[in-house]
Tab-separated table of C-alpha atoms in Angstrom:
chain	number	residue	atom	x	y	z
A	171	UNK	CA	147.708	85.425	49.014
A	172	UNK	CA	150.950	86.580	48.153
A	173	UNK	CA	151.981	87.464	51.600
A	174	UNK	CA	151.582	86.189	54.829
A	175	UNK	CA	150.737	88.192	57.522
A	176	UNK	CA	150.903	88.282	61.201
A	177	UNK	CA	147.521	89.149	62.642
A	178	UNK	CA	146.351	89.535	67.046
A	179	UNK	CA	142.696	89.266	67.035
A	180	UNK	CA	141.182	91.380	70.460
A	181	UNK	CA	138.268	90.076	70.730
A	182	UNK	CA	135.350	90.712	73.341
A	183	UNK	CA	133.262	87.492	72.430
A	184	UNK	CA	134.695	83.626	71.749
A	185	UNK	CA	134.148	80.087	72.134
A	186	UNK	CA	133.288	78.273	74.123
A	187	UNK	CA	130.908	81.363	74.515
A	188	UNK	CA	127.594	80.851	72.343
A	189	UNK	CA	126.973	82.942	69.621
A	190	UNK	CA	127.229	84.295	66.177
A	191	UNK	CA	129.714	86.580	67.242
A	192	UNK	CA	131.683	83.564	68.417
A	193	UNK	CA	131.856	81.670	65.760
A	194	UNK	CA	133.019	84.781	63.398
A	195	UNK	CA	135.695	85.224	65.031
A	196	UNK	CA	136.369	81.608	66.020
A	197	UNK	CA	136.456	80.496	61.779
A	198	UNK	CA	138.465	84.052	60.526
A	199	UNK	CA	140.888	82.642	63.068
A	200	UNK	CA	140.470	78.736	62.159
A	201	UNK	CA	140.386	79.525	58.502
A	202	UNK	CA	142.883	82.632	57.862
A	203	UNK	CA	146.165	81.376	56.232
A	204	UNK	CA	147.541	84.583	57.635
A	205	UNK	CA	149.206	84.037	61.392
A	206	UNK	CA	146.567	84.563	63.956
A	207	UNK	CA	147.180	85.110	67.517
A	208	UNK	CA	143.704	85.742	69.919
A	209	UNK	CA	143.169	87.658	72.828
A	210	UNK	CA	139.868	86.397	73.958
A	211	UNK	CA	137.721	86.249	77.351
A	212	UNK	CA	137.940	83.291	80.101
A	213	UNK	CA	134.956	80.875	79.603
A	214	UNK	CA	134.164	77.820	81.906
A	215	UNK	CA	136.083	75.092	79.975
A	216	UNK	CA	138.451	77.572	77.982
A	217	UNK	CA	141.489	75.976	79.104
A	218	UNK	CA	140.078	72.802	77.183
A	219	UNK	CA	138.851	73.960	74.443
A	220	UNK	CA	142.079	75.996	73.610
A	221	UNK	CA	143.920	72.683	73.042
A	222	UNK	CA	145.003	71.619	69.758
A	223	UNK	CA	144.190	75.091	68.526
A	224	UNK	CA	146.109	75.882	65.184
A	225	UNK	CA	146.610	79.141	66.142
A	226	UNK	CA	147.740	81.305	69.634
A	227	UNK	CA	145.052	82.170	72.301
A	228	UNK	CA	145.344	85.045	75.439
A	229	UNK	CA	142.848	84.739	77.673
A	230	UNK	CA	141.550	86.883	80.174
A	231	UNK	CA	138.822	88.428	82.188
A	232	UNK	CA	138.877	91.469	80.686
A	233	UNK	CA	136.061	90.712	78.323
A	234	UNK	CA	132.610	89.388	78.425
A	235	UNK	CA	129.758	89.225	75.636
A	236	UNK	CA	130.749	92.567	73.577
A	237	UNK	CA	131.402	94.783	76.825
A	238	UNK	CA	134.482	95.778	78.912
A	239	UNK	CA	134.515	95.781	82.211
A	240	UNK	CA	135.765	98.754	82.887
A	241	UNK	CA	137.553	98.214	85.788
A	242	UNK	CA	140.113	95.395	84.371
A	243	UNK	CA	141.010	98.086	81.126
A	244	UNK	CA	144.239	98.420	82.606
A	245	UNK	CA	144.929	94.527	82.503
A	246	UNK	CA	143.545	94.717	78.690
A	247	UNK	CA	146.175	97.082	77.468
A	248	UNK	CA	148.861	95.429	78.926
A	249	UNK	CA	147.969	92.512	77.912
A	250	UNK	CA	147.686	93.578	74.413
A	251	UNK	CA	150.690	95.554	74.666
A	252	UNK	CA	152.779	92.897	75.976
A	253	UNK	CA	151.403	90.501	73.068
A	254	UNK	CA	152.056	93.296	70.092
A	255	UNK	CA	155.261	93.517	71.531
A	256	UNK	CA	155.961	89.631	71.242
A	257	UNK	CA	154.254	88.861	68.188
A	258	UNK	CA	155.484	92.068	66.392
A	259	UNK	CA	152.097	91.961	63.973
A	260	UNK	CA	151.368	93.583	60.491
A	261	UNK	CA	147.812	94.440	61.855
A	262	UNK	CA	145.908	94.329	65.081
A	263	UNK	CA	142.164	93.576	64.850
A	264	UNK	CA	139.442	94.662	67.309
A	265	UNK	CA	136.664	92.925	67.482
A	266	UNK	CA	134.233	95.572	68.995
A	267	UNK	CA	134.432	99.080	68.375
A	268	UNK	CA	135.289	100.696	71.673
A	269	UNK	CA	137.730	98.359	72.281
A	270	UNK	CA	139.550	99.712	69.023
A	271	UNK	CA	140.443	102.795	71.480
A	272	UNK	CA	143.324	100.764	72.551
A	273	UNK	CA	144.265	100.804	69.157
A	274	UNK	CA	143.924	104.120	68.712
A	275	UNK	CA	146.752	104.611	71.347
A	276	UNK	CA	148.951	102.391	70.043
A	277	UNK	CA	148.234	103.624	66.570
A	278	UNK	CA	148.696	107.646	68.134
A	279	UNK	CA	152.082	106.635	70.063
A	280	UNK	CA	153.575	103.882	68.348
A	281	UNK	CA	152.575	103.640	64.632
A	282	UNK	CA	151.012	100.427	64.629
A	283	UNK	CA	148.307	99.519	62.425
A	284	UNK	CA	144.677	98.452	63.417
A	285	UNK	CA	141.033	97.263	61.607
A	286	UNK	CA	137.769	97.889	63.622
A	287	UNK	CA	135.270	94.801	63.115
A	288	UNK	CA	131.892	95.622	62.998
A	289	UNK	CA	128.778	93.939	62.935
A	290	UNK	CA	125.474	96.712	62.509
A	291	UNK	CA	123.916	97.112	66.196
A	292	UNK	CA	127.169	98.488	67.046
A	293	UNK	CA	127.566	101.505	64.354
A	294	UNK	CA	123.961	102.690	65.807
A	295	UNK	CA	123.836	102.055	69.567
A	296	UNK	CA	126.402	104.810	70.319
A	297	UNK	CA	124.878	107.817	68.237
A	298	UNK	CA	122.238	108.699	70.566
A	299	UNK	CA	125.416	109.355	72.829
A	300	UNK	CA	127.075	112.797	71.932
A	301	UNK	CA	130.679	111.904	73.541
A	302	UNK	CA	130.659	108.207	72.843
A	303	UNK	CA	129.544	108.726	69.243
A	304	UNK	CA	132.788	111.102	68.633
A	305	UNK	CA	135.067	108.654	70.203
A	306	UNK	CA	133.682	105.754	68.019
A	307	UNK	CA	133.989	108.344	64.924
A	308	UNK	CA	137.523	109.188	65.961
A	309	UNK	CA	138.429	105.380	65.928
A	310	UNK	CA	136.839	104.410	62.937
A	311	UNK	CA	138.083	107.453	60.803
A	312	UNK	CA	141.872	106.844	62.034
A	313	UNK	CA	141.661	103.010	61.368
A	314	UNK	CA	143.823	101.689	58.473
A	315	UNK	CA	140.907	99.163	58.046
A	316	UNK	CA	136.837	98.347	59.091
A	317	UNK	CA	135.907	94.894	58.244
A	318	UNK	CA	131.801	94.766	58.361
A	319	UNK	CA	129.514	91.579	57.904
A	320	UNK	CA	127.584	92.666	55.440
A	321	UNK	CA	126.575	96.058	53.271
A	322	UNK	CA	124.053	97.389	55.039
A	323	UNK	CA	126.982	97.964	57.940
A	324	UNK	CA	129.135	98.885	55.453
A	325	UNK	CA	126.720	101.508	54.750
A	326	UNK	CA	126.507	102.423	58.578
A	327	UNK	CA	130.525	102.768	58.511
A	328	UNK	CA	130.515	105.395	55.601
A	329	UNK	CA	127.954	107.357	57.479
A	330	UNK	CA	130.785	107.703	60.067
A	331	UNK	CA	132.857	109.611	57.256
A	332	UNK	CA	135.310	106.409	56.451
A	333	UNK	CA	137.329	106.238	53.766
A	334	UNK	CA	135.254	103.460	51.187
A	335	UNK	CA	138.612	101.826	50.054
A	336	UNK	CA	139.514	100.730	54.143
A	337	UNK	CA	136.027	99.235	54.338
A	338	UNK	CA	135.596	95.072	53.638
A	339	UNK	CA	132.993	92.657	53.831
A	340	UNK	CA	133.081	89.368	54.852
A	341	UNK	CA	129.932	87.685	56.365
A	342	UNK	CA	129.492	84.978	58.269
A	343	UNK	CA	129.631	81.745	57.614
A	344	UNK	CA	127.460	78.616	57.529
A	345	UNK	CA	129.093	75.304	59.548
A	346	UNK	CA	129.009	72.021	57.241
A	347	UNK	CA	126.847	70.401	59.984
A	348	UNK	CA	123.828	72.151	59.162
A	349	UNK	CA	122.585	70.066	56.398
A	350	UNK	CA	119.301	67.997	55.505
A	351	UNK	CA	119.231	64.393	57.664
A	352	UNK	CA	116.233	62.629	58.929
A	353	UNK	CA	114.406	63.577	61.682
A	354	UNK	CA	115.028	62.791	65.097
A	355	UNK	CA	111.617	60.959	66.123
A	356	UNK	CA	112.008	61.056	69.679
A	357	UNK	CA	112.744	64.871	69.439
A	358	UNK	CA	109.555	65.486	67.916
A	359	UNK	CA	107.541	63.620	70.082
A	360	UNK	CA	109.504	65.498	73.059
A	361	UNK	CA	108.000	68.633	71.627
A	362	UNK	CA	104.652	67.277	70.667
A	363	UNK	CA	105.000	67.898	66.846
A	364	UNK	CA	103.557	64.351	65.562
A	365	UNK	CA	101.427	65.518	62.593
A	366	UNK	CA	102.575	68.892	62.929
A	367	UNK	CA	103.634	71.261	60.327
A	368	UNK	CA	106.596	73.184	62.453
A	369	UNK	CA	107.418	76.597	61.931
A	370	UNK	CA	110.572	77.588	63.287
A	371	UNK	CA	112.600	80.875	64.886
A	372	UNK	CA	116.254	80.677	66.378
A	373	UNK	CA	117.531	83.188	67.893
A	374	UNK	CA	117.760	85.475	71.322
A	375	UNK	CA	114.810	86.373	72.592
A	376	UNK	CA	114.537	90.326	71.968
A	377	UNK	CA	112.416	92.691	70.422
A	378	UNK	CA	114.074	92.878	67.065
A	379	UNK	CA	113.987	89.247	66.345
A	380	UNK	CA	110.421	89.656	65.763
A	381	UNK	CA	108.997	86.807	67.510
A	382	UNK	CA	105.720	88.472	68.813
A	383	UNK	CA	104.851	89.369	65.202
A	384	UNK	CA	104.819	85.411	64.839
A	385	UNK	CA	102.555	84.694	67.761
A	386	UNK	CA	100.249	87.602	66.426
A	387	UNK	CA	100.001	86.561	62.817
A	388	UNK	CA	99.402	82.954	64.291
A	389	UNK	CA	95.843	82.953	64.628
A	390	UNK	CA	95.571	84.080	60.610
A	391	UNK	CA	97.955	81.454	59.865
A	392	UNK	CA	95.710	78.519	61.693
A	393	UNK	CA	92.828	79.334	59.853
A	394	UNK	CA	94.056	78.221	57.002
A	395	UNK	CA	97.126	75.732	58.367
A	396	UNK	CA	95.021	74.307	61.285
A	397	UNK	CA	98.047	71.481	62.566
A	398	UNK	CA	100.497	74.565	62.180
A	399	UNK	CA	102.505	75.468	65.343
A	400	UNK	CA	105.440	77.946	66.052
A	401	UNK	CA	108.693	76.677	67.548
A	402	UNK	CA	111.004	78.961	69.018
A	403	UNK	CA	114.647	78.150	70.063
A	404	UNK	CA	116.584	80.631	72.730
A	405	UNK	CA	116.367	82.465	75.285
A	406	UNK	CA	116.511	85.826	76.309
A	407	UNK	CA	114.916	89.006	78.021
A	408	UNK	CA	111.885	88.751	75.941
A	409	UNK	CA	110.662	85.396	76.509
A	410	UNK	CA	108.077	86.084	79.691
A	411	UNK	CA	106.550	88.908	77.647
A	412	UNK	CA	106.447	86.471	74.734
A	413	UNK	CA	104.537	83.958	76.265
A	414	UNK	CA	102.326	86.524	77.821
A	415	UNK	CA	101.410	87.388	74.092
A	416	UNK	CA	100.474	83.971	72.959
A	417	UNK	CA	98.558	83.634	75.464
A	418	UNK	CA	96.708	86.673	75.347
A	419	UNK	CA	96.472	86.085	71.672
A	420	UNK	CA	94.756	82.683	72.380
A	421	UNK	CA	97.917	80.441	70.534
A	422	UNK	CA	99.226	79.481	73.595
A	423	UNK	CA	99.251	75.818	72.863
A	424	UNK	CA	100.762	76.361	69.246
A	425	UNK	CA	103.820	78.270	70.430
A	426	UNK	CA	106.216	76.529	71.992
A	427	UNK	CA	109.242	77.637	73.815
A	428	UNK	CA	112.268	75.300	73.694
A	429	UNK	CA	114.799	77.358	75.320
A	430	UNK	CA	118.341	77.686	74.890
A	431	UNK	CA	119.910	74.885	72.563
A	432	UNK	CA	123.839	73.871	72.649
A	433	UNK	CA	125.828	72.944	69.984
A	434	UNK	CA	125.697	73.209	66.449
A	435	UNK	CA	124.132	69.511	66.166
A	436	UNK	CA	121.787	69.438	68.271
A	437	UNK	CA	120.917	72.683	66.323
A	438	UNK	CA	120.831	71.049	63.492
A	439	UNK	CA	118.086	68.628	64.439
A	440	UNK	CA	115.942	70.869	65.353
A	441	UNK	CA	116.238	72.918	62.077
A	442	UNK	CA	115.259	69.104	60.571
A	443	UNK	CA	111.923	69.443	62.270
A	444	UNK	CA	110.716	72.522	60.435
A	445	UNK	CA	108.841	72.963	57.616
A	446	UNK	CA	109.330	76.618	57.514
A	447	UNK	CA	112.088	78.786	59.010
A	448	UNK	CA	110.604	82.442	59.811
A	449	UNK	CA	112.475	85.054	61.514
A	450	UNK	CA	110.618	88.575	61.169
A	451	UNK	CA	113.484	90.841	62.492
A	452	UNK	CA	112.866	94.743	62.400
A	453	UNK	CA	114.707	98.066	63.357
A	454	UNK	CA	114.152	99.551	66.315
A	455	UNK	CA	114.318	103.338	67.182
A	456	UNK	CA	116.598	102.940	69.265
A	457	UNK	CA	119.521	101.877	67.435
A	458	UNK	CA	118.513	97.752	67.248
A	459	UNK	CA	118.815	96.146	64.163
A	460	UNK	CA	119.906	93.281	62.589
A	461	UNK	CA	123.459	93.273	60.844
A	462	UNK	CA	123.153	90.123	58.909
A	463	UNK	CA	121.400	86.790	60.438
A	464	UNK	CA	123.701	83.672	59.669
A	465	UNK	CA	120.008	81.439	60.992
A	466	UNK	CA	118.817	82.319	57.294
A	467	UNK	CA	121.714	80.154	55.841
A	468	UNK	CA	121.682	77.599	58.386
A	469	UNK	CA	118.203	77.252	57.610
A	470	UNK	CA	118.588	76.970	53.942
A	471	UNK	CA	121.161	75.122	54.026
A	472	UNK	CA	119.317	71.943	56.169
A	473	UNK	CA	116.838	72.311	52.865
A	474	UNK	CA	113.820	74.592	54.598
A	475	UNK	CA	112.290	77.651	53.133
A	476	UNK	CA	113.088	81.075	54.824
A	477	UNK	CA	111.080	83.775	55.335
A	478	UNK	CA	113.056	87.339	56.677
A	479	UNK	CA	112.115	90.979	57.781
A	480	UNK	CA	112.590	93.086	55.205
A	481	UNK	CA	114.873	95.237	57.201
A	482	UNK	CA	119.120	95.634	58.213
A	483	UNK	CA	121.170	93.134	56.722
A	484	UNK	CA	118.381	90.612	56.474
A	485	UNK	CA	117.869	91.739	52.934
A	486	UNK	CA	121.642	90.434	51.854
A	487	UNK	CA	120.975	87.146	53.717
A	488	UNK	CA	118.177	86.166	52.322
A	489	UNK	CA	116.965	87.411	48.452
A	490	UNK	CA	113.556	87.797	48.179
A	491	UNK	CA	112.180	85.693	45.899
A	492	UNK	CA	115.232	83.693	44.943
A	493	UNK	CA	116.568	82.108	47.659
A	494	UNK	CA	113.847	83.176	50.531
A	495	UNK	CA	110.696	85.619	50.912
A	496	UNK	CA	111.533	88.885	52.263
A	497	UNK	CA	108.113	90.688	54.242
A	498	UNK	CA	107.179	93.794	56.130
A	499	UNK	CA	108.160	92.862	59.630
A	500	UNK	CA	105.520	94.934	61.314
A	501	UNK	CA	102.887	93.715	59.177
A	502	UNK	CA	101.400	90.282	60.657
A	503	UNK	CA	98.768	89.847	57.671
A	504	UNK	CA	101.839	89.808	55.211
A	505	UNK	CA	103.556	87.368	57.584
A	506	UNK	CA	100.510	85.274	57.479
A	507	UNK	CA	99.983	85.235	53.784
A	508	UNK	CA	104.094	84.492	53.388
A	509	UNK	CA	103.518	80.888	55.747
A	510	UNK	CA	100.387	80.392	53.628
A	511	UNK	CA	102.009	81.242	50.545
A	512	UNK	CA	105.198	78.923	51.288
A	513	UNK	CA	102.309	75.784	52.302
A	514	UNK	CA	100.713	75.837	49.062
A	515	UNK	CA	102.862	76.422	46.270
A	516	UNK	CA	104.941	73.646	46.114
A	517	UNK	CA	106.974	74.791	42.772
A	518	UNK	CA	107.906	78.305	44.512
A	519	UNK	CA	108.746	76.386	47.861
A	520	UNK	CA	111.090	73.848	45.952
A	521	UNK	CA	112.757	76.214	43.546
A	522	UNK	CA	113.656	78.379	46.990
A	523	UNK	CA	115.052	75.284	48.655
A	524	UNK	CA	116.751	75.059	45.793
A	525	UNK	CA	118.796	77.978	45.304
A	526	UNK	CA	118.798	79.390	49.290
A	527	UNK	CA	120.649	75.653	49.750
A	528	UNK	CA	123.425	76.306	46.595
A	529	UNK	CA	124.212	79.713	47.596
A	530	UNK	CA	124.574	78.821	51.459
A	531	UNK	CA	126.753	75.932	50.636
A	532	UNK	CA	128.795	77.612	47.753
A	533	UNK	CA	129.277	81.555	48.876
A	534	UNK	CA	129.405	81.099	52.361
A	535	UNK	CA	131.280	78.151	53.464
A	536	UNK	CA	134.007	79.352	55.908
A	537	UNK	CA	137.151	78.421	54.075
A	538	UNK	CA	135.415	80.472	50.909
A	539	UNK	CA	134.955	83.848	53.599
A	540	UNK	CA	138.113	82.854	55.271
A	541	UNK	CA	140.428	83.750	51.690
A	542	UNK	CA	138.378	87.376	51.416
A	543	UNK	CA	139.341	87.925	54.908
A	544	UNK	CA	142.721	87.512	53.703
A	545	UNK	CA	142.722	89.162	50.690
A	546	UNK	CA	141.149	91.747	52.667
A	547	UNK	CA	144.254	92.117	54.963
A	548	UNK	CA	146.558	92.154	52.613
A	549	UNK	CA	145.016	94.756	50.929
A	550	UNK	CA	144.840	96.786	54.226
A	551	UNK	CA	148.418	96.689	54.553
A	552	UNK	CA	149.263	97.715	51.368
A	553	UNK	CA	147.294	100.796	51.680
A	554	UNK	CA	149.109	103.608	52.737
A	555	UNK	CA	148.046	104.731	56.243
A	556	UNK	CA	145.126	107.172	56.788
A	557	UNK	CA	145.333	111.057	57.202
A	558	UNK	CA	146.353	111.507	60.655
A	559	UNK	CA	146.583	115.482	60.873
A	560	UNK	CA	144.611	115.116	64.173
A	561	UNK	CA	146.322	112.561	65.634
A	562	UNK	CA	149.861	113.746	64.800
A	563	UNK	CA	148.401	117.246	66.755
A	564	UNK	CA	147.319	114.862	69.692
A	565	UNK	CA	150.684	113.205	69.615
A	566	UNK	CA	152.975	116.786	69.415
A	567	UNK	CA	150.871	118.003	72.236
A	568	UNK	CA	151.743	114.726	74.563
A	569	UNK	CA	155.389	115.243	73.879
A	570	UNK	CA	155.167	119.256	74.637
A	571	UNK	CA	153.332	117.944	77.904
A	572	UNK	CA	156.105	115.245	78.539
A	573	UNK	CA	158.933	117.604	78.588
């Protein structure tokens, strides 16, 4: 990095929230060598966890779990107007799409630079929405940058007419305490896996994790791996229609439900008690899919096989046949035959352990994404800026208006 720049992060999701989300931004922040200063939501214990941070944090309750209230916009931008006017920054960086409006504005009346951050569901949940879907081009089009998590959003971005040279990629990144360790007996028993072979799913509980493809291919699966049962860690929407299914599909007592799991340890433990990791996720018509899937790595990286949906950015997490098996998420005899498949052959299991463990722990360790999100930056501001005929047509007509 030859340069180093000053960055504000506006972000709608952060610790100590839970997610994926959260921890993006969280280790681009942790792990940038560029300046970073945050503007982030309140959380119950924020004020603690901010301490000893290497880096500035705004909080706020502007912002909750990638939406904006609507009705605190007003203390957003001045918050972020105050802070750009403080920290005088090379680049501002929004960390959900309509919240890059604000940057818009200050791009339209003051000049100053901006990157959208995307992460898949995002660049397809607003197209069913004529208006919405032409503010989200107008922001992405007019941005000197859009940083995406992987290329199948990158793909989604160029679809909105962006400029390829603004786009970047930097995916997530795996946390060094996901690795193999022995397992935790009393877990195990809590759970009632004793002689068990464990297949596992993390994730939120929604339709386009692909759970209920699971529970239906489970019945094919314990015909021919009889002590095989399916764990699943989360929560969400989903879960009373999930256990509906197993129990309609007569697996009730081989899926279990552990619920929501905190902390990255404790995670880790339960990853330790698999034998399989398997998370079908699919696209939905409705503008649902998966942008990446950091579990995959996780998973490989504790040492366990990985089976994906062959659909979004699951395909760039996991490579079929090298590092994981890829299969057709609708189909539940293919997700069968993949568990079997992963059982028996103990030279194709092994060789996957292998490899899905050396690329987790080599290409996506977060001081390895953190110097592309840098180098990224820099080469954002040394772009020139974008065409802004439009803009410079909105901005003429707001000074005719002003005087």
């Amino acid at each position: 990095m030859t340069k180093r720049r000053k960055i504000v992060l506006v972000s709608g999701v952060f610790p100590p929230g839970i997610g994926g989300m959260q921890n993006y931004y969280f280790n681009l922040s942790l792990h940038s060598k560029h300046k970073m200063t945050v503007i982030a939501p309140e959380y119950p214990g924020s004020g603690a966890f901010d301490q000893g941070l290497p880096f500035r944090i705004h909080r706020g309750p502007f912002l909750q779990e990638e939406r904006v209230n609507l009705t605190s916009w007003g203390r957003l931008f001045r918050l972020v107007r105050r802070t750009l006017r403080s920290e005088e920054p090379d680049v501002t960086l929004y960390g959900y799409v309509l919240i890059g409006f604000i940057g818009l504005l200050f791009r339209v009346f003051g000049g100053r630079r901006y990157v959208i951050s995307t992460h898949g569901m995002d660049m397809l949940m607003f197209r069913r929405f004529m208006g919405l879907n032409a503010i989200v081009k107008l922001i992405l089009r007019n941005a000197d940058g859009v940083l995406t998590n992987s290329h199948f959003t990158k793909k989604l971005v160029e679809d909105y007419g962006v400029d390829p040279r603004r786009i970047g990629i930097v995916n997530p990144g795996v946390e060094r305490v996901f690795e193999k360790q022995p397992i935790e007996y009393e877990l195990a028993r809590a759970h009632g896996l004793e002689g068990k072979y464990v297949l596992l799913s993390v994730g939120r509980l929604v339709t386009r994790k692909g759970h209920d493809r699971v529970i239906q291919a489970m019945p094919s699966i314990l015909e021919r791996i009889p002590n095989a049962v399916y764990l699943i860690v989360g929560d969400g929407p989903d879960r009373q229609r999930l256990e509906q299914l197993a129990r309609s599909t007569g697996v009730a007592g081989d899926v279990l439900f552990a619920g929501r799991v905190s902390g990255s340890e404790r995670l880790n433990a339960y990853y330790n008690l698999s034998h399989q990791f398997i998370m079908v996720s699919r696209e939905l018509g409705r503008g649902d899919a998966e942008g990446f899937g950091i579990v995959y790595l996780e998973a490989a990286s504790v040492g366990i096989p990985v089976i994906a949906g062959r659909s979004g950015g699951a395909s760039e997490a996991v490579l079929d046949g090298v590092t994981g098996l890829l299969v057709d998420p609708q189909s539940t005899e293919e997700i069968a035959e993949s568990v079997v498949r992963l059982a028996k052959d103990t030279k194709l299991r092994e060789r996957l352990v292998r490899d899905g463990c050396h690329r987790a722990k080599s290409e996506f360790q977060h001081e390895v994404l953190g110097e592309k999100f840098d180098r990224y930056i820099a080469r954002i501001c040394a772009l020139p800026a974008p065409a802004m005929a439009r803009l410079r047509l909105l901005r003429e007509s707001a000074r005719e208006n002003v005087r």
